[in-house]
mmCIF file of C-alpha atoms in Angstrom:
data_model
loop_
_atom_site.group_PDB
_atom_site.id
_atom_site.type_symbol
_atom_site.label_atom_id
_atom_site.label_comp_id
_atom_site.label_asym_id
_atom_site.label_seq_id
_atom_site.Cartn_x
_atom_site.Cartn_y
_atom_site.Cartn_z
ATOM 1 C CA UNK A 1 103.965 77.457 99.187
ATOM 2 C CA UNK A 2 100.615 77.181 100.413
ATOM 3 C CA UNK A 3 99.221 73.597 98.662
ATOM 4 C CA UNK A 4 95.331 75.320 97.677
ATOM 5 C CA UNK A 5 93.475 75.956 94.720
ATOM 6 C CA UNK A 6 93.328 79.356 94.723
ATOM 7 C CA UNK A 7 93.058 80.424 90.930
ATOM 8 C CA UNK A 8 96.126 79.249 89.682
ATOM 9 C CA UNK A 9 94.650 79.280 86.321
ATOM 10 C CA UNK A 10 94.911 83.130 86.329
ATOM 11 C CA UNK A 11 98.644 82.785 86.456
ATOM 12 C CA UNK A 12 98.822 81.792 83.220
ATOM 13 C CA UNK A 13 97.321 84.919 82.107
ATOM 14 C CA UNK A 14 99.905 87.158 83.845
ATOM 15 C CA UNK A 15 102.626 88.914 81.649
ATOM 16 C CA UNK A 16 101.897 91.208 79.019
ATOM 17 C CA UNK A 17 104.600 91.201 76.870
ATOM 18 C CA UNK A 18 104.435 87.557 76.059
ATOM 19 C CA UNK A 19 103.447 86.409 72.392
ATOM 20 C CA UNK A 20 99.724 85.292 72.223
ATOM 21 C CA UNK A 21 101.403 82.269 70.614
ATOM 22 C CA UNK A 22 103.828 81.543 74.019
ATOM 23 C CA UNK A 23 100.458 81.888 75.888
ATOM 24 C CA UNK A 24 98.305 79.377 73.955
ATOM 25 C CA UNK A 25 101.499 76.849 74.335
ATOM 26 C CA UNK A 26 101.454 77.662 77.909
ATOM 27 C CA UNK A 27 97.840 77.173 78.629
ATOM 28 C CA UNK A 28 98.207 74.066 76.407
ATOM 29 C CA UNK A 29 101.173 72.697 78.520
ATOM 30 C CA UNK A 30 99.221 73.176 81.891
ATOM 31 C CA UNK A 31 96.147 71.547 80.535
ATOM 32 C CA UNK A 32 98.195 68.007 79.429
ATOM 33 C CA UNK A 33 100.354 68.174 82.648
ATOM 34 C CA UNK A 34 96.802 68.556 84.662
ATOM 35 C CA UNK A 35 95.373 65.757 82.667
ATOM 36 C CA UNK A 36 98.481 63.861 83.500
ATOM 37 C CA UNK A 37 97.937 64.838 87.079
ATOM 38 C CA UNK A 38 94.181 63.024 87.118
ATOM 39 C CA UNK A 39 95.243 60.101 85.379
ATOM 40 C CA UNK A 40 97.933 59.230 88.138
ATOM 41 C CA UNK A 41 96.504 60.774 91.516
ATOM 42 C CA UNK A 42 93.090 59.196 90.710
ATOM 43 C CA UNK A 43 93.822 55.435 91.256
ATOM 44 C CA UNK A 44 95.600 56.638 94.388
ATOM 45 C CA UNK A 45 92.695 58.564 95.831
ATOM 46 C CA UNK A 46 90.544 55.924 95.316
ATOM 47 C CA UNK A 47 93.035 53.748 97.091
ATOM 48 C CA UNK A 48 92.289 56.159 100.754
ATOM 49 C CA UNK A 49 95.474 58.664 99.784
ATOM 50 C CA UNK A 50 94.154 61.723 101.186
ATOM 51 C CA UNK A 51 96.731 63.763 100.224
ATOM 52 C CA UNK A 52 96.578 62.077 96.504
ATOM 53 C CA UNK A 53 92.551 63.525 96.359
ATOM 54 C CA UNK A 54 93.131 66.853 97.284
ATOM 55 C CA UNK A 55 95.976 67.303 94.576
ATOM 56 C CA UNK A 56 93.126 65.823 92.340
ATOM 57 C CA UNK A 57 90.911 68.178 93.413
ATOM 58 C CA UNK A 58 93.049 71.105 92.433
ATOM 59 C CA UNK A 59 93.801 69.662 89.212
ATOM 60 C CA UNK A 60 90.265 69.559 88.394
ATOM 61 C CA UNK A 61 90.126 73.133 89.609
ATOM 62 C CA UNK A 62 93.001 73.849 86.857
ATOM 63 C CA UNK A 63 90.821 72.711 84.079
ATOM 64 C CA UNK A 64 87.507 74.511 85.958
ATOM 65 C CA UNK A 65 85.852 71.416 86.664
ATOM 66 C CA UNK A 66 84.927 73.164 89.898
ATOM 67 C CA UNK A 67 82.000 70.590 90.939
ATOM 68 C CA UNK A 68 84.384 67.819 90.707
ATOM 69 C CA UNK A 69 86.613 69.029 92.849
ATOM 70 C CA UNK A 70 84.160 70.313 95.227
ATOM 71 C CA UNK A 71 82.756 67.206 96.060
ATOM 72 C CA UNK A 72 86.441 66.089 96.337
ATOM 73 C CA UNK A 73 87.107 68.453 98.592
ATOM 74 C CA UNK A 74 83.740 68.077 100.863
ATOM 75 C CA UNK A 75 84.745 64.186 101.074
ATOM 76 C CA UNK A 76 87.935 64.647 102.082
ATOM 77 C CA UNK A 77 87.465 67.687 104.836
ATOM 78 C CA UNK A 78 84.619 64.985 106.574
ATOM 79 C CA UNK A 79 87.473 62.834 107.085
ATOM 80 C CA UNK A 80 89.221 65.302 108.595
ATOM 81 C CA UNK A 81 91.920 66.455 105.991
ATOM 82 C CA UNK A 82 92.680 69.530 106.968
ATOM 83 C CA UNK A 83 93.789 71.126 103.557
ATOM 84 C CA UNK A 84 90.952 70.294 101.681
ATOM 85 C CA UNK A 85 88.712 71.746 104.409
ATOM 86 C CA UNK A 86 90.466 75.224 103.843
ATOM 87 C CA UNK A 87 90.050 74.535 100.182
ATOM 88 C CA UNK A 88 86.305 73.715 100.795
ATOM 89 C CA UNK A 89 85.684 76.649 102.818
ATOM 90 C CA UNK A 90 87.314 78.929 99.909
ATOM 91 C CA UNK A 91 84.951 77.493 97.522
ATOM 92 C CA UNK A 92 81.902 78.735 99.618
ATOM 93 C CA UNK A 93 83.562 82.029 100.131
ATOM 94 C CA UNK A 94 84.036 82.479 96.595
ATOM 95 C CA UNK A 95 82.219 80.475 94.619
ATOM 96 C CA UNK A 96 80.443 82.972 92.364
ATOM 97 C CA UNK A 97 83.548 83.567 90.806
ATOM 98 C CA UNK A 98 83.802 80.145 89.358
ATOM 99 C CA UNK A 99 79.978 79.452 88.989
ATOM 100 C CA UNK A 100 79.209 77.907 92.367
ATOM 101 C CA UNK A 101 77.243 79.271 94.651
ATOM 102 C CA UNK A 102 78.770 81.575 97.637
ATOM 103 C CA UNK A 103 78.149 81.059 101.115
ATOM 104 C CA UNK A 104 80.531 83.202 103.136
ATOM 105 C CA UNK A 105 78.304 82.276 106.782
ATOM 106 C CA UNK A 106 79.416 78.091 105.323
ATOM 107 C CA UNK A 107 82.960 79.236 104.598
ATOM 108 C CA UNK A 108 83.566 80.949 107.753
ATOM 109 C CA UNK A 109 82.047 78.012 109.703
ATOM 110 C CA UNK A 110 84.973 75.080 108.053
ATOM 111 C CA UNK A 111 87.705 77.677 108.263
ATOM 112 C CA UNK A 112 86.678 78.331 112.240
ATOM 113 C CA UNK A 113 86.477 74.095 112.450
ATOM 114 C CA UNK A 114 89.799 73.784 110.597
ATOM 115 C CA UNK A 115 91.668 76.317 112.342
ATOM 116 C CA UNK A 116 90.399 74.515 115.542
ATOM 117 C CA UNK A 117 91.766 71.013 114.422
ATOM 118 C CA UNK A 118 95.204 72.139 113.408
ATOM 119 C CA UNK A 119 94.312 73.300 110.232
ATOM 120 C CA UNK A 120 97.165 76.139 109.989
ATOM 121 C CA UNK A 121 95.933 76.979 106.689
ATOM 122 C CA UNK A 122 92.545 77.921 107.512
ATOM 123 C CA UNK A 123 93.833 80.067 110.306
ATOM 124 C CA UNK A 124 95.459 82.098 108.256
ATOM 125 C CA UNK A 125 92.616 82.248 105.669
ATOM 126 C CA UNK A 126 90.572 83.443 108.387
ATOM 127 C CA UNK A 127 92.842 85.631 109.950
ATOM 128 C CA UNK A 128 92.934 87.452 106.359
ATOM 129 C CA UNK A 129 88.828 87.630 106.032
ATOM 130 C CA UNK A 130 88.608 89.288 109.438
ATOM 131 C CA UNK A 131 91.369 91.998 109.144
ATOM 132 C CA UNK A 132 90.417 92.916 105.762
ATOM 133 C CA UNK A 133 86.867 93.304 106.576
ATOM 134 C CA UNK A 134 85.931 91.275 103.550
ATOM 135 C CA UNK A 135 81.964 91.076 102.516
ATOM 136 C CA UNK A 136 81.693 94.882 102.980
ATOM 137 C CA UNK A 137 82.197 94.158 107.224
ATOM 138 C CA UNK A 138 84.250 95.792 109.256
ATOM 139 C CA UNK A 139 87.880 94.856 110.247
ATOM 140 C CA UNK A 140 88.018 92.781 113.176
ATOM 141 C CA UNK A 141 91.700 93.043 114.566
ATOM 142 C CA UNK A 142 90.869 91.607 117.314
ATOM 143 C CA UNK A 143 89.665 88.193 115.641
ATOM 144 C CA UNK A 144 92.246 88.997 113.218
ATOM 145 C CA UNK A 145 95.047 88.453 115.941
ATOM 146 C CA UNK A 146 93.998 85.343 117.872
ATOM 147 C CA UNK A 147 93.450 83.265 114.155
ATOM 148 C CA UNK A 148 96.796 84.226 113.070
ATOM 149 C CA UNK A 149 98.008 83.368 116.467
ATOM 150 C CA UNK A 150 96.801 79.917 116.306
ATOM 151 C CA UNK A 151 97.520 79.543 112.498
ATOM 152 C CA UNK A 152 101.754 80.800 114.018
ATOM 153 C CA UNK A 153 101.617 78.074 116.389
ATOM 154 C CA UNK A 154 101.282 75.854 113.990
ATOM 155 C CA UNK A 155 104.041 76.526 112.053
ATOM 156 C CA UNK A 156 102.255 78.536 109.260
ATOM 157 C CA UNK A 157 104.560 81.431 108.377
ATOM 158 C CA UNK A 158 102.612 84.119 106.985
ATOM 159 C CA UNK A 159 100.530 83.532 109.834
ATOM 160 C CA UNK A 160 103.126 84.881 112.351
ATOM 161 C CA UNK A 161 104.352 87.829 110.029
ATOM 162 C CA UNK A 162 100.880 89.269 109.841
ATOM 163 C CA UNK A 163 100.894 88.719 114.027
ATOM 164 C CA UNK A 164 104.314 90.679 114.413
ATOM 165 C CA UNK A 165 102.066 93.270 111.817
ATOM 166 C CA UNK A 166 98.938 93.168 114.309
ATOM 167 C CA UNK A 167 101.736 93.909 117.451
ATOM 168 C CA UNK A 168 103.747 96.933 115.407
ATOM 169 C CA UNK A 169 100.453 98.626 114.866
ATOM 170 C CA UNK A 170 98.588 97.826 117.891
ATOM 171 C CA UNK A 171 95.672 96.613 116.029
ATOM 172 C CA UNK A 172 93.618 93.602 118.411
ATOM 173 C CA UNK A 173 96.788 93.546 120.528
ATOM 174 C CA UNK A 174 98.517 95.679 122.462
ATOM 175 C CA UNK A 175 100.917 97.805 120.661
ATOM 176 C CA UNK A 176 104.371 95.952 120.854
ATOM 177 C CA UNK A 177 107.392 96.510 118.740
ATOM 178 C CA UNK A 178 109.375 94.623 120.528
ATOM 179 C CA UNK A 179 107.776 91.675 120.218
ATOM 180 C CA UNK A 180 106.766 92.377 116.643
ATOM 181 C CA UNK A 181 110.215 92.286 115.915
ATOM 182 C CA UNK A 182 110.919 88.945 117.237
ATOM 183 C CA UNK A 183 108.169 87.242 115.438
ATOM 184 C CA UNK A 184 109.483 88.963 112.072
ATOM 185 C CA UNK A 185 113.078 88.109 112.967
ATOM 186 C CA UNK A 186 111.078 84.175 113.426
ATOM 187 C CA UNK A 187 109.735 84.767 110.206
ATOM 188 C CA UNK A 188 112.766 86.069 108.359
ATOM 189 C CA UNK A 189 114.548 83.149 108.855
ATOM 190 C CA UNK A 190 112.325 80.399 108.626
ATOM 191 C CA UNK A 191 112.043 82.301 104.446
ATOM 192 C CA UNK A 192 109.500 84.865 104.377
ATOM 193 C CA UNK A 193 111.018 87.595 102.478
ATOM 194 C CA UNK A 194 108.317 90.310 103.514
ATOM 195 C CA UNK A 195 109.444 89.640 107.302
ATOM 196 C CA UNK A 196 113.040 90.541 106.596
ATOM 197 C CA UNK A 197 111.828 93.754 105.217
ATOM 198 C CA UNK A 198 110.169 94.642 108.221
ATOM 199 C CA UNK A 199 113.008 93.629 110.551
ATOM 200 C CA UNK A 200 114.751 96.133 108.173
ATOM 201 C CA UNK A 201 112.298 98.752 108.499
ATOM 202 C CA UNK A 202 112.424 98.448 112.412
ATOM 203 C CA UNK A 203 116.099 98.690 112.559
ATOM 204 C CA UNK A 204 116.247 101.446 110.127
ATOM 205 C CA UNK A 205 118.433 100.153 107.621
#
């Protein structure tokens, strides 16, 4: 699972048919264990754990203190840790949906960075923005193909299913099913789920 911020809040507003009472107690128990969170990783961030502030970060993010964990984040990518720059870069990209301003042109620039210092995460973040043609732009498969690319040899699966996807369809590659069912055979085995559907799919059964 990919270690970012990305809403997780939200989840605890999925599933209808739960009591309004199991949702308060919910929300209630992901506030304390964030709290929780803070009051340990804190003293260890402070102490140079990099990995310690980013989970800080997102635990701010859980209780919306977006700023705070901004700033987290923007500390920690300048010296050079790779997941907060992909979390960074998200906050730029979306920001007005959590009352920070949005810079896509900023978010694009730390993914590109990341993915370029073996940031697997942002590769695959970037991979998505370009083959989705997100801010009302076109698809560009052919970006698409060499971020996932990088993002696959790094060991980021979802990266290399959505490659084997770019291959099967011919889309910023040339069309290969052969080779598209390699990487989702790769992908099937190393856990992704969605891959071993598609090896499915190719074989016909």
């Amino acid at each position: 699972m990919r270690n970012l911020l990305f809403f997780l809040v939200a989840i605890l507003m999925a599933g209808c048919a739960a009591s309004n009472t199991s949702k308060a107690n919910n929300i209630n128990a992901d506030t304390d264990f964030n709290h929780k969170a803070i009051q340990i990783l804190k003293p260890k961030c402070e102490a140079g754990n990099l990995s310690a502030c980013n989970d800080l970060a997102i635990s701010y993010q859980n209780l919306q203190n977006h700023q705070a964990a901004f700033k987290i984040y923007d500390k920690n990518c300048k010296m050079g840790y790779q997941k907060s720059c992909t979390n960074l870069a998200n906050i730029y990209m979306y920001g007005d949906q959590i009352g920070l301003q949005k810079d896509i042109k900023k978010g694009i620039e730390i993914h590109k960075n990341s993915c370029m210092n073996n940031g697997a995460d942002s590769c695959y973040y970037l991979g998505e923005f370009y083959r989705l043609g997100r801010d009302a732009k076109e698809p560009d498969y052919q970006s698409a193909f060499d971020a996932y690319s990088r993002g696959c040899t790094m060991g980021d699966i979802a990266s290399c299913t959505n490659t084997g996807g770019l291959y099967e369809l011919g889309l910023g590659v040339k069309k290969d099913e052969y080779r598209a069912l390699q990487i989702y055979k790769s992908s099937c085995y190393s856990g992704d789920t969605s891959a071993c559907d598609n090896v499915k799919r190719i074989r016909g059964y």
